[in-house]
Coordinates of C-alpha atoms in Angstrom, one line a residue:
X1 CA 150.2 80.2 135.6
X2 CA 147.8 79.4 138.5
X3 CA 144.5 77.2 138.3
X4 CA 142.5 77.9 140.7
X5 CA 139.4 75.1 142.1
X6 CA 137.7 73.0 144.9
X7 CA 139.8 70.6 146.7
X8 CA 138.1 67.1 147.1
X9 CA 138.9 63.8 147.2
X10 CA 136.9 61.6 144.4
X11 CA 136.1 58.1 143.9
X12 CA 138.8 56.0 145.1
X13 CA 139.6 58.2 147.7
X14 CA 142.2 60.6 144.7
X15 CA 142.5 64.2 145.7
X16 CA 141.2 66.4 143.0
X17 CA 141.1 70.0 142.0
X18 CA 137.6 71.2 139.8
X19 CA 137.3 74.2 138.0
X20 CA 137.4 76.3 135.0
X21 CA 140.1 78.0 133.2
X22 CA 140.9 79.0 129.6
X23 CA 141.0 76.6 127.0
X24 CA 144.6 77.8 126.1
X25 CA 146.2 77.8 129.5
X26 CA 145.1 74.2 130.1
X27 CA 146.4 73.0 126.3
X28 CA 149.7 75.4 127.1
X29 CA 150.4 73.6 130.4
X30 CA 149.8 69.8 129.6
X31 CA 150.7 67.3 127.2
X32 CA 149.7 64.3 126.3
X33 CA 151.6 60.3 127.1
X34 CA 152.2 58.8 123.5
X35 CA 153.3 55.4 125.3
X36 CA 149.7 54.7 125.6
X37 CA 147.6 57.5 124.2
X38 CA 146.8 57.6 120.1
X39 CA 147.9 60.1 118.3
X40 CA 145.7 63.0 117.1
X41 CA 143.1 62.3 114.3
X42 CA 143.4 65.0 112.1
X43 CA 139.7 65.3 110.9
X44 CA 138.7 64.8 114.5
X45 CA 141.1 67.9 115.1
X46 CA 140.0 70.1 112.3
X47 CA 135.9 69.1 113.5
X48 CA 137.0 70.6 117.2
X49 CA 138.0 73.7 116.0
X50 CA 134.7 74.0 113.9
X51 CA 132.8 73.3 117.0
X52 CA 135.0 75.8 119.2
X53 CA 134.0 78.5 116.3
X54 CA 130.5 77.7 116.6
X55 CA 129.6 79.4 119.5
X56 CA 125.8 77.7 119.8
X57 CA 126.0 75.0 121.9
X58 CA 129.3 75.3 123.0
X59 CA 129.3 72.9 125.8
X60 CA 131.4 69.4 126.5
X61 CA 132.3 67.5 129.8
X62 CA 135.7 68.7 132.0
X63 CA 138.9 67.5 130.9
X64 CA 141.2 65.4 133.2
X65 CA 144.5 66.1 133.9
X66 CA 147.2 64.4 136.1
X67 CA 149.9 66.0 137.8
X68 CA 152.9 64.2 139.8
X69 CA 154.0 66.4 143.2
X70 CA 157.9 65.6 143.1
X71 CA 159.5 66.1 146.3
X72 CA 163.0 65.1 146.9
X73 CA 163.3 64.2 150.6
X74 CA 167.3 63.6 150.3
X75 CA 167.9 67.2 149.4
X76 CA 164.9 68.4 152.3
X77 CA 167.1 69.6 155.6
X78 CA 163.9 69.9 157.4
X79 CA 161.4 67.3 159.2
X80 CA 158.7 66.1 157.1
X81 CA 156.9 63.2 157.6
X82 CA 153.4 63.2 155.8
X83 CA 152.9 63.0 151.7
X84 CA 152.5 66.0 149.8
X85 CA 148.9 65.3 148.8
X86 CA 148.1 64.6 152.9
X87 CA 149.9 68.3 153.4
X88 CA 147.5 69.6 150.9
X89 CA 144.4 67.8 151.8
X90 CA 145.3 69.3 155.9
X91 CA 145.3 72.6 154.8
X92 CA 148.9 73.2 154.4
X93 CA 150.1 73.6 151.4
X94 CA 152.8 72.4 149.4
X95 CA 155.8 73.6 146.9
X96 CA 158.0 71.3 145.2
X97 CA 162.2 71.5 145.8
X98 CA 162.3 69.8 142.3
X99 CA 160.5 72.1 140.0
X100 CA 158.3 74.9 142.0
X101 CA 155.4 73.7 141.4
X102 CA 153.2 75.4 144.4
X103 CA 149.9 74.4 145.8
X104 CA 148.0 76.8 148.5
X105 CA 144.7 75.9 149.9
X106 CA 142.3 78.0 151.6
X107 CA 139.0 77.7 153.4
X108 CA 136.4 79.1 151.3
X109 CA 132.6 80.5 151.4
X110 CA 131.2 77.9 149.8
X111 CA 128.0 76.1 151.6
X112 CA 129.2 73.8 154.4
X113 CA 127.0 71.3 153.0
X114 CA 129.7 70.7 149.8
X115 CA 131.9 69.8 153.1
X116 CA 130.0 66.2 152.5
X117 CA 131.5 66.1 148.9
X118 CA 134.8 66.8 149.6
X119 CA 135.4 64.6 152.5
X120 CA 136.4 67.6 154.8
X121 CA 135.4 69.4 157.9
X122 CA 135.0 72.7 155.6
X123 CA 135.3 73.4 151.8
X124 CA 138.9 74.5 150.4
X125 CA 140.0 76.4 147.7
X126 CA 143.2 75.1 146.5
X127 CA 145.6 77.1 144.0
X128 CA 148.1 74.8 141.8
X129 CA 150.8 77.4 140.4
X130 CA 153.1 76.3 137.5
X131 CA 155.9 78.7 137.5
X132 CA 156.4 80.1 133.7
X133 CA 159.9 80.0 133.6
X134 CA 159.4 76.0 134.1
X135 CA 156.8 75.3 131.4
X136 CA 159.1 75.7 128.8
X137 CA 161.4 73.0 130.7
X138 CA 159.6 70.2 130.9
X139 CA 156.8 70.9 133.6
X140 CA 153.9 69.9 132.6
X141 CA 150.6 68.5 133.3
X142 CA 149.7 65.2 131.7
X143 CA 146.3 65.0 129.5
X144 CA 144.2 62.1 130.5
X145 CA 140.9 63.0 128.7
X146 CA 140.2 65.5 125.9
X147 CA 143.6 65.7 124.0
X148 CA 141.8 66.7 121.4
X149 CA 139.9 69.3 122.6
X150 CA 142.7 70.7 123.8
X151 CA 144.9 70.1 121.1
X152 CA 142.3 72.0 119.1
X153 CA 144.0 75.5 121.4
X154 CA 148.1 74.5 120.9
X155 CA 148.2 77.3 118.4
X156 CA 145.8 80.0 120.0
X157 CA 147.5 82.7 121.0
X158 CA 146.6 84.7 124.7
X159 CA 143.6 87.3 123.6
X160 CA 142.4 85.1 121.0
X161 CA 138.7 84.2 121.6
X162 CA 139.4 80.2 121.6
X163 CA 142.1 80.5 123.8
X164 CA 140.2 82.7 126.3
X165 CA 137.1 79.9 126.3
X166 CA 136.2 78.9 130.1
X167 CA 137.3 75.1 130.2
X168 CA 135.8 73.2 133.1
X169 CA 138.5 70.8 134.4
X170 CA 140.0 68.5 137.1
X171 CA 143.5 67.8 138.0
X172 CA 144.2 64.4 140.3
X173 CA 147.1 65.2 142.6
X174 CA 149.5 62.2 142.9
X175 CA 152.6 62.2 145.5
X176 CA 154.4 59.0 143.6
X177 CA 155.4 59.7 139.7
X178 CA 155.6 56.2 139.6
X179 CA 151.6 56.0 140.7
X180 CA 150.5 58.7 138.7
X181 CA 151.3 57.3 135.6
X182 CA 149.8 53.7 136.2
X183 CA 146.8 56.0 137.4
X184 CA 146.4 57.9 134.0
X185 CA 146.9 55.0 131.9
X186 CA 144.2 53.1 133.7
X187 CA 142.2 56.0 133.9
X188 CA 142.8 56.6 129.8
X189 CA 142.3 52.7 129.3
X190 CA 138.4 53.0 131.2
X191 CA 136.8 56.2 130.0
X192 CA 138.4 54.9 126.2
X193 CA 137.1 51.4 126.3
X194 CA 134.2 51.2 128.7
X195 CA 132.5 53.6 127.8
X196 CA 129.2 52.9 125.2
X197 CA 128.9 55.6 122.8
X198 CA 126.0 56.8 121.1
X199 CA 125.7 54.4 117.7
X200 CA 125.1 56.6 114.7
X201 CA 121.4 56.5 114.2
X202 CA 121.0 57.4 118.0
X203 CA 123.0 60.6 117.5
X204 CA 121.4 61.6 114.2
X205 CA 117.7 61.0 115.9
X206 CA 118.3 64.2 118.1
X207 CA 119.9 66.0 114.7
X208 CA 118.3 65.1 112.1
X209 CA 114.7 65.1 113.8
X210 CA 111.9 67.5 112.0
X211 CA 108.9 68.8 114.2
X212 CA 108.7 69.8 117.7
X213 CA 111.5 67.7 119.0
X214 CA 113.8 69.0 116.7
X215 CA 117.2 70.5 118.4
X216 CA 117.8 72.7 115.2
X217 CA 115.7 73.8 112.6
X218 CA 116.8 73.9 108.8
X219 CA 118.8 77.1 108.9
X220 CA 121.1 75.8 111.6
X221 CA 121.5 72.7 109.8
X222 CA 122.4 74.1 106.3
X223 CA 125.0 77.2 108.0
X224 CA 126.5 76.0 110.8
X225 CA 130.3 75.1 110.4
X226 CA 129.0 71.9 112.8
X227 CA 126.7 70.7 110.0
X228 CA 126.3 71.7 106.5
X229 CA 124.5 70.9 103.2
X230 CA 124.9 67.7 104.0
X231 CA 122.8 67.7 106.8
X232 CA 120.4 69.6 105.7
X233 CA 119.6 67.8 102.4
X234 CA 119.6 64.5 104.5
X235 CA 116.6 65.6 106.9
X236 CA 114.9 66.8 103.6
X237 CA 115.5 62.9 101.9
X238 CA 114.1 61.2 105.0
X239 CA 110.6 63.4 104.5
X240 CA 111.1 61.7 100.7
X241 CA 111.4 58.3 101.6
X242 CA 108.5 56.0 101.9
X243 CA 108.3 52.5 103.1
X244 CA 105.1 51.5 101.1
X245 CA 107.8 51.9 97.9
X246 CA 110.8 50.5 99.1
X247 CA 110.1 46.8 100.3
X248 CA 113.5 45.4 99.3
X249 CA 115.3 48.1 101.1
X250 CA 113.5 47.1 104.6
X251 CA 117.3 46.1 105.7
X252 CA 119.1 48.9 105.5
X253 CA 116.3 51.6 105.6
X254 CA 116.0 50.7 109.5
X255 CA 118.8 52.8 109.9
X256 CA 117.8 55.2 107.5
X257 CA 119.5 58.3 109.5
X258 CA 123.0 57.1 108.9
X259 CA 122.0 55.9 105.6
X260 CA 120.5 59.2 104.4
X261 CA 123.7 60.9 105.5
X262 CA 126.0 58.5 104.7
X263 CA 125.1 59.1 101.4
X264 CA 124.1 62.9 100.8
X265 CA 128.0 63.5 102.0
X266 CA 129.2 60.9 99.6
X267 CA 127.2 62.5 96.7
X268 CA 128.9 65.6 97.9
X269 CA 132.3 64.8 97.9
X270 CA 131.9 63.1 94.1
X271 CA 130.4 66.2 93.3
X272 CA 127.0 64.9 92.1
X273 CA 125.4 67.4 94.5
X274 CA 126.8 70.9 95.0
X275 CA 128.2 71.5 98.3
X276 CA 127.2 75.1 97.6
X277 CA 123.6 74.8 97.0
X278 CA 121.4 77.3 98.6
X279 CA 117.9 75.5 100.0
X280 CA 115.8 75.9 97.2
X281 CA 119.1 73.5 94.9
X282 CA 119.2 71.2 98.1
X283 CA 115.0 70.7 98.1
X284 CA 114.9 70.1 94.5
X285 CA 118.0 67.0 95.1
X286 CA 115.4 65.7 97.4
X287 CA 113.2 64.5 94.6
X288 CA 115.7 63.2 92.4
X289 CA 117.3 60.9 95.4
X290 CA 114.0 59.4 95.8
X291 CA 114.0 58.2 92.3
X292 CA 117.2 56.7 92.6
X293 CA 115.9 54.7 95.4
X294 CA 112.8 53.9 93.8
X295 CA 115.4 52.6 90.7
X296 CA 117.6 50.5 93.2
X297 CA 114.9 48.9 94.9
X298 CA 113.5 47.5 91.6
X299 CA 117.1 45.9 91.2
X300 CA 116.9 44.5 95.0
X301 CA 113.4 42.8 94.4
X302 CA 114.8 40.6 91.5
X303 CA 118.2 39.7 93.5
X304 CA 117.5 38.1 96.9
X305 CA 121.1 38.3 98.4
X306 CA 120.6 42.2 97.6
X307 CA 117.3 41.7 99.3
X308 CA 118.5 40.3 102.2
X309 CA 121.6 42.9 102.3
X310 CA 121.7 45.6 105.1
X311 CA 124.7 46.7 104.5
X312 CA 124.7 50.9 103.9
X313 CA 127.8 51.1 102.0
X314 CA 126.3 48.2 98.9
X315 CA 123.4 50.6 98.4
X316 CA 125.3 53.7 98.6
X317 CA 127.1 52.5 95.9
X318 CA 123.9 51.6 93.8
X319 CA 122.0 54.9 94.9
X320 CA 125.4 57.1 93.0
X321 CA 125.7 54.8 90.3
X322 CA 121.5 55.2 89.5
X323 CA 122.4 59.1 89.6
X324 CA 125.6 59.1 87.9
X325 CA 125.3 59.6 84.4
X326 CA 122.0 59.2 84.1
X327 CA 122.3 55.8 85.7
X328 CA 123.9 54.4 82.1
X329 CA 126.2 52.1 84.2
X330 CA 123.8 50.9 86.7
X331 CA 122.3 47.6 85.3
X332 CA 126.7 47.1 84.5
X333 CA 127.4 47.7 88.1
X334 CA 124.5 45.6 89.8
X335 CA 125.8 42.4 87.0
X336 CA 129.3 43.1 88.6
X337 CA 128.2 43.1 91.9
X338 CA 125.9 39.6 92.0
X339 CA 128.6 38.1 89.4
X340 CA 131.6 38.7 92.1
X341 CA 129.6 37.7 95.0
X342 CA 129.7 41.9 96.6
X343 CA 125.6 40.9 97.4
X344 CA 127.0 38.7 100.4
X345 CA 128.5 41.6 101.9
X346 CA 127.3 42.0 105.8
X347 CA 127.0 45.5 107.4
X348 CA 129.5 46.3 110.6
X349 CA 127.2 46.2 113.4
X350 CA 129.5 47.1 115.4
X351 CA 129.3 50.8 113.7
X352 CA 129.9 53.3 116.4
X353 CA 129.1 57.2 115.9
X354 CA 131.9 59.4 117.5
X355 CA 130.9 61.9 119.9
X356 CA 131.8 64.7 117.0
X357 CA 128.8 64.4 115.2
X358 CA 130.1 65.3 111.5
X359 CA 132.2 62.7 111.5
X360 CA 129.1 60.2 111.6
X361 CA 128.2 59.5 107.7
X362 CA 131.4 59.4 106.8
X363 CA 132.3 56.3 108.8
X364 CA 129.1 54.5 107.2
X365 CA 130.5 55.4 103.5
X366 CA 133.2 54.2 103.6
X367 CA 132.4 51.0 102.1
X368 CA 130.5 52.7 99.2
X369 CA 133.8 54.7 98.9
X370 CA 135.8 51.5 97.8
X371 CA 133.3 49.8 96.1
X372 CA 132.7 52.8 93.4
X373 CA 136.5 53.3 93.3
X374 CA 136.9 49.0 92.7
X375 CA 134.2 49.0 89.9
X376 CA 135.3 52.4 88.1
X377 CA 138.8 50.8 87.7
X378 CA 137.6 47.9 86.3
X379 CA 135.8 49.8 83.5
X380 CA 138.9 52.3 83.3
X381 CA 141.6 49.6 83.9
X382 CA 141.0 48.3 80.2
X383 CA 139.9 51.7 78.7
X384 CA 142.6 52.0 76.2
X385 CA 143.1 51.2 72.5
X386 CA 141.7 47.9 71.0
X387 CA 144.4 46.8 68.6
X388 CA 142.7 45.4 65.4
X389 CA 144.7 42.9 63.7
X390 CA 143.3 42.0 60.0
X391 CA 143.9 42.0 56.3
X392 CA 142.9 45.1 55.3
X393 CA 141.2 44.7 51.8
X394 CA 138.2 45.3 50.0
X395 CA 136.6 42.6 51.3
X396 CA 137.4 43.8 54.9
X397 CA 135.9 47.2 54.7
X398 CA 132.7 46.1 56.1
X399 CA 133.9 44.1 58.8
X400 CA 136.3 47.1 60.0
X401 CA 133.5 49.8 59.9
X402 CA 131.2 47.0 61.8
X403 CA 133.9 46.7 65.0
X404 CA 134.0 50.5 64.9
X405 CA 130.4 51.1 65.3
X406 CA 130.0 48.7 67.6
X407 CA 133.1 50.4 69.7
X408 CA 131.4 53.7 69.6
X409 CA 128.0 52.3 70.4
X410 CA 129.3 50.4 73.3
X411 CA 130.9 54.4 74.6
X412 CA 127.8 56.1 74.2
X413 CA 125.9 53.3 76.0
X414 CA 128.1 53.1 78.8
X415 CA 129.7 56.4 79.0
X416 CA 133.1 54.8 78.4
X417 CA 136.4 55.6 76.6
X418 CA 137.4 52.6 74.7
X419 CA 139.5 54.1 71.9
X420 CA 139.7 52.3 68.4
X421 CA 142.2 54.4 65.9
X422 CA 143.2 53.3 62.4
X423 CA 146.0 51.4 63.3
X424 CA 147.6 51.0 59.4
X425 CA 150.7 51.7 60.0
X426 CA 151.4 52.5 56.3
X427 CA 149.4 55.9 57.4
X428 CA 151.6 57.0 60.2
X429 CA 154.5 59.5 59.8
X430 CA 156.4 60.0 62.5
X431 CA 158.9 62.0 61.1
X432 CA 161.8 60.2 61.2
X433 CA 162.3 56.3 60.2
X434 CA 161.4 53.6 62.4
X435 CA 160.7 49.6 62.2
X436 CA 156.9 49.1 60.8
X437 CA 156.9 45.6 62.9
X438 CA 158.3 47.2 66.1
X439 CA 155.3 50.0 65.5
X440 CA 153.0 47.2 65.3
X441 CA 154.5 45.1 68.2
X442 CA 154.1 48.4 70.8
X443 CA 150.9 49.0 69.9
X444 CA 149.9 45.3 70.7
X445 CA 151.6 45.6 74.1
X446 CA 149.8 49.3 74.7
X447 CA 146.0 48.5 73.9
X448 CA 144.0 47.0 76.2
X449 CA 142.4 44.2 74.0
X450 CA 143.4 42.7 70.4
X451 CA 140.4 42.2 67.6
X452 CA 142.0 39.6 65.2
X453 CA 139.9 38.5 61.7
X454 CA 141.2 35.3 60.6
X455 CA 139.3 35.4 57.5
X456 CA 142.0 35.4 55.3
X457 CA 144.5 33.8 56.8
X458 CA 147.0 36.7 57.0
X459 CA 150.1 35.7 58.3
X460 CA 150.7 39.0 59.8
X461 CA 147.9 38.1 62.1
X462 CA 148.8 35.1 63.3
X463 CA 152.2 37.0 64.5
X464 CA 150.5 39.8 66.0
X465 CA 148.1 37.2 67.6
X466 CA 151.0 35.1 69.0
X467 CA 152.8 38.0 70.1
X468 CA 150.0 39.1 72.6
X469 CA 149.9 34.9 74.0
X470 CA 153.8 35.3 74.5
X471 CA 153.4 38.6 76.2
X472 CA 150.4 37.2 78.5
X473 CA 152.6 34.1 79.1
X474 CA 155.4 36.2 80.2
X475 CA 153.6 38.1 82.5
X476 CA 151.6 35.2 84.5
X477 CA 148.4 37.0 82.5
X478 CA 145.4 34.9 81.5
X479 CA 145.0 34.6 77.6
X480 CA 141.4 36.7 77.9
X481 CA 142.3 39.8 75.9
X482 CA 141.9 39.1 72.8
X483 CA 138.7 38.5 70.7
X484 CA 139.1 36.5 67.2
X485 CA 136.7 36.7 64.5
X486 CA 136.0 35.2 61.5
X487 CA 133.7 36.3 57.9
X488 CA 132.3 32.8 57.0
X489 CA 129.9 34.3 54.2
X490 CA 133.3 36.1 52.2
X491 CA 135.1 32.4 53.1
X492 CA 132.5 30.0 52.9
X493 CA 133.7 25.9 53.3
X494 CA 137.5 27.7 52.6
X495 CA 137.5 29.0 55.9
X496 CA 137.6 25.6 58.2
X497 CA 140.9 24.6 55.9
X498 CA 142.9 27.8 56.7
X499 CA 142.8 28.4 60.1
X500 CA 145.7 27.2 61.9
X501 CA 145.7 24.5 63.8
X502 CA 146.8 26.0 66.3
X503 CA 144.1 28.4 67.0
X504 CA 141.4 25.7 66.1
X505 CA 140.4 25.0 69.6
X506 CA 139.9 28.7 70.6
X507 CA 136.5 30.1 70.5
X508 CA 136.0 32.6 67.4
X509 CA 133.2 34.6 66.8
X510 CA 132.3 33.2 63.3
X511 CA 129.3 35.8 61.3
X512 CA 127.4 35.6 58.0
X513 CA 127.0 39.4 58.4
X514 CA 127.5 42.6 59.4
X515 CA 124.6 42.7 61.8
X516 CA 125.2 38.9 63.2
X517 CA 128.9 40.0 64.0
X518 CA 127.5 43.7 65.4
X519 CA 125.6 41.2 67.7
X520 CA 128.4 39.1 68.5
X521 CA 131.1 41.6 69.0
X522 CA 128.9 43.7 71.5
X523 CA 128.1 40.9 73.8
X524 CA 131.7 40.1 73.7
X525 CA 132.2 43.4 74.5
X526 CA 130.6 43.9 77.3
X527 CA 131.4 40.5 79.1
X528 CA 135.2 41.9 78.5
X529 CA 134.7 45.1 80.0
X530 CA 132.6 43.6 82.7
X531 CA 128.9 45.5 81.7
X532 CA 127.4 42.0 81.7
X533 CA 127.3 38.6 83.5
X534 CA 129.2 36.1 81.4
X535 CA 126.1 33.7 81.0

């Protein structure tokens, strides 16, 4: 394999080869130093290839290779004085007695004037040969910049269009092995960490841009494997958004680029907009975001810490909770947020884009990512049977249809799943015989929550009730899942006198009717479940 360039020497006086070659040569002859280079990101990776397939465009800066010449002067029988990279730079050539690797230098054609850039009395041509029986024994050049790039080749095979692509590139020629790898870990260290990338809203200026400064128009954005839906349904929010609207957004809307896409790709991947919309699905979203700003920015003027709050990943989570079922579990969600002090939350200013453009909204949701995941497990955590513990009588018939109406109101309010079944257990068969108390006593530890009427005094309740405190004591729980209620119009002044003593000092939601205990039980309810501040 033979790469074929100008000789020069560069800044710091390093002797370099420049020139192109295809994409799956360079990635089939080099390798990359995992003592002090990271290891590949796979969605970087899988973005690469995208960009290789794309053929519009297809443009990025050289890659940087390093390559040791080994020379063992013990074994040479000869007289030589002078390093391999002075034999080079003189015009003679060199081969290695330690793996063949050749290099052969030539005067070219080029302009005399280059002879300035080279340092040289006249432009060479320098050939660097890598014999093939060699590369599959260890010869290899090492990658200094744009492992991924050509990582993105490994697999292309010869005659495959990406591994034919013409790669600009430049090898450094080092005569120490030693040397060379200080030099490419130095090297790797400055362009990694000195370097000032582009921040997000910088990069998405030049994509997301409409009008005559536009680099691609609508069609690019929604086809191209670079872009997507995404994309495209973000430039057509940021035409829908309007300042004169959205006062208590002013924070975060100064980066409205990143914000627009941060959250059209989030949307996406929870499947609250179709990835495979055509345009006329994607323009009709456009609307319906702006609503869902227009809903959140009612919430921000009431709550100043919201006001204040910049940070894109808060109000991502707000904009897909106002468009998530109809927005039920909004008002729930900004309670949760002010009540556990998420309205504090500072942006990263520090927020750089990556030089892969795709990759750019998906850094700035991350927060709204863990933030919806948080609060949905809150609701979900405790979405399981509420156990209710009471006499069942006559006089209870009421009360029981009460806490189920209320359960089923709370669902269709929220768009929960808090199941409440007939727990009698005198109506189960299970087909085979089994303890009615240890029926009872696994249902307790199962539900999420225990509903307990001390009306009447039932000493079955006060078991099942001190069952659940042993089992939260047990398990280092607090005693906050269970809710106990009481029918003072059925009981009247005989009420005070039963209850035991021991359950005197705990709060009970004590009623005169059905609607005063519908009342009571909902707000309980929804401070349990977390769909309301407890005030």
């Amino acid at each position: 394999m033979i790469f074929s360039g100008i000789l020069h020497t560069s800044l710091g006086g390093f002797a370099v080869i420049r020139g192109v070659a295809p994409l799956g040569d360079l990635a089939r002859c080099s390798e990359f130093n995992p003592e002090y280079q990271r290891n590949l990101i796979g969605t970087h990776k899988a973005e690469i290839k995208r960009f290789l397939a794309d053929s519009q465009y297809l443009f990025f800066p050289e890659v940087v290779l390093s390559v040791s010449l080994q020379f063992d002067f013990n074994a040479y029988t000869g007289k030589r004085i002078i390093t391999p990279v002075t034999d080079i730079l003189s015009g003679n050539g060199f081969t290695s007695n330690v793996n063949d690797l050749k290099v052969t230098t030539v005067n070219s054609r080029l302009p005399r004037a280059l002879a300035a850039v080279g340092g040289t009395n006249a432009p060479q041509m320098a050939y660097l040969e890598l014999p093939e029986d060699r590369l599959d024994n260890g010869l290899k050049l090492f990658r200094i910049d744009g492992n991924h790039r050509l990582s993105a080749a490994n697999d292309a095979k010869p005659g495959e269009s990406k591994y034919g692509l013409p790669t600009p590139f430049c090898i450094v020629l080092h005569d120490d092995a030693l040397l060379a790898e200080r030099f490419e870990k130095v090297v790797f260290h400055n362009i990694n960490a000195k370097q000032i990338p582009l921040t997000s809203e910088e990069n998405l200026r030049l994509i997301l841009g409409t009008g005559e400064g536009s680099l691609f128009n609508d069609k690019t954005l929604l086809e191209s494997t670079n872009f997507g839906p995404a994309y495209y349904l973000a430039r057509k929010l940021l035409t829908e958004i309007d300042d004169r609207y959205l006062a208590a957004l002013k924070g975060p809307l100064e980066n409205r680029r990143s914000l627009a896409l941060a959250l059209t790709q989030f949307l996406i991947g929870k499947d609250i907009v179709s990835e495979k919309g055509d345009a006329s699905i994607l323009d009709a979203e456009a609307p319906r975001l702006r609503n869902a700003f227009q809903k959140v920015n009612s919430i921000y003027e009431h709550q100043t810490k919201l006001a204040e709050n910049a940070c894109h990943g808060v109000l991502v989570a707000f904009l897909y909770f106002a468009l998530f079922k109809d927005g039920r579990q909004l008002p729930a969600f900004a309670r949760w947020v002010t009540s556990n002090h998420i309205d504090y939350l500072k942006p990263d200013t520090t927020m750089k884009g990556t030089s892969y453009h795709s990759h750019l909204g998906r850094i700035q949701a991350v927060d709204a990512i863990s933030l919806v995941s948080v609060f949905e497990s809150v609701l979900t955590a405790r979405e399981r049977e509420i156990f209710v513990s009471m006499d069942f009588r006559e006089e209870t018939k009421e009360t029981y249809r009460t806490i189920r109406k209320t359960v089923r109101q709370i669902n269709e309010q929220y768009e929960l799943d808090i199941r409440l079944r007939d727990i009698r257990i005198d109506n189960f068969n299970k087909g085979h015989s089994y303890t009615i108390n240890d029926e009872i006593l696994e249902l307790i530890e199962g539900s999420g929550l225990l509903v307990a009427d001390l009306t009447f005094g039932n000493r079955n309740v006060y078991h099942e009730i001190g069952y659940l405190m042993g089992l939260n004591r047990g398990q280092g729980l607090e005693q906050d899942n269970f809710i106990l209620i009481a029918d003072m119009n059925t009981r009247g002044d005989e009420l005070e006198s039963d209850i035991g003593f021991n359950l005197k000092s705990w709060q009970q939601l004590r009623f005169e009717s059905t609607l005063q205990l519908e009342e009571y039980l909902t707000e309980s309810l929804e401070i349990y479940y977390q769909l309301r501040g407890d005030e």
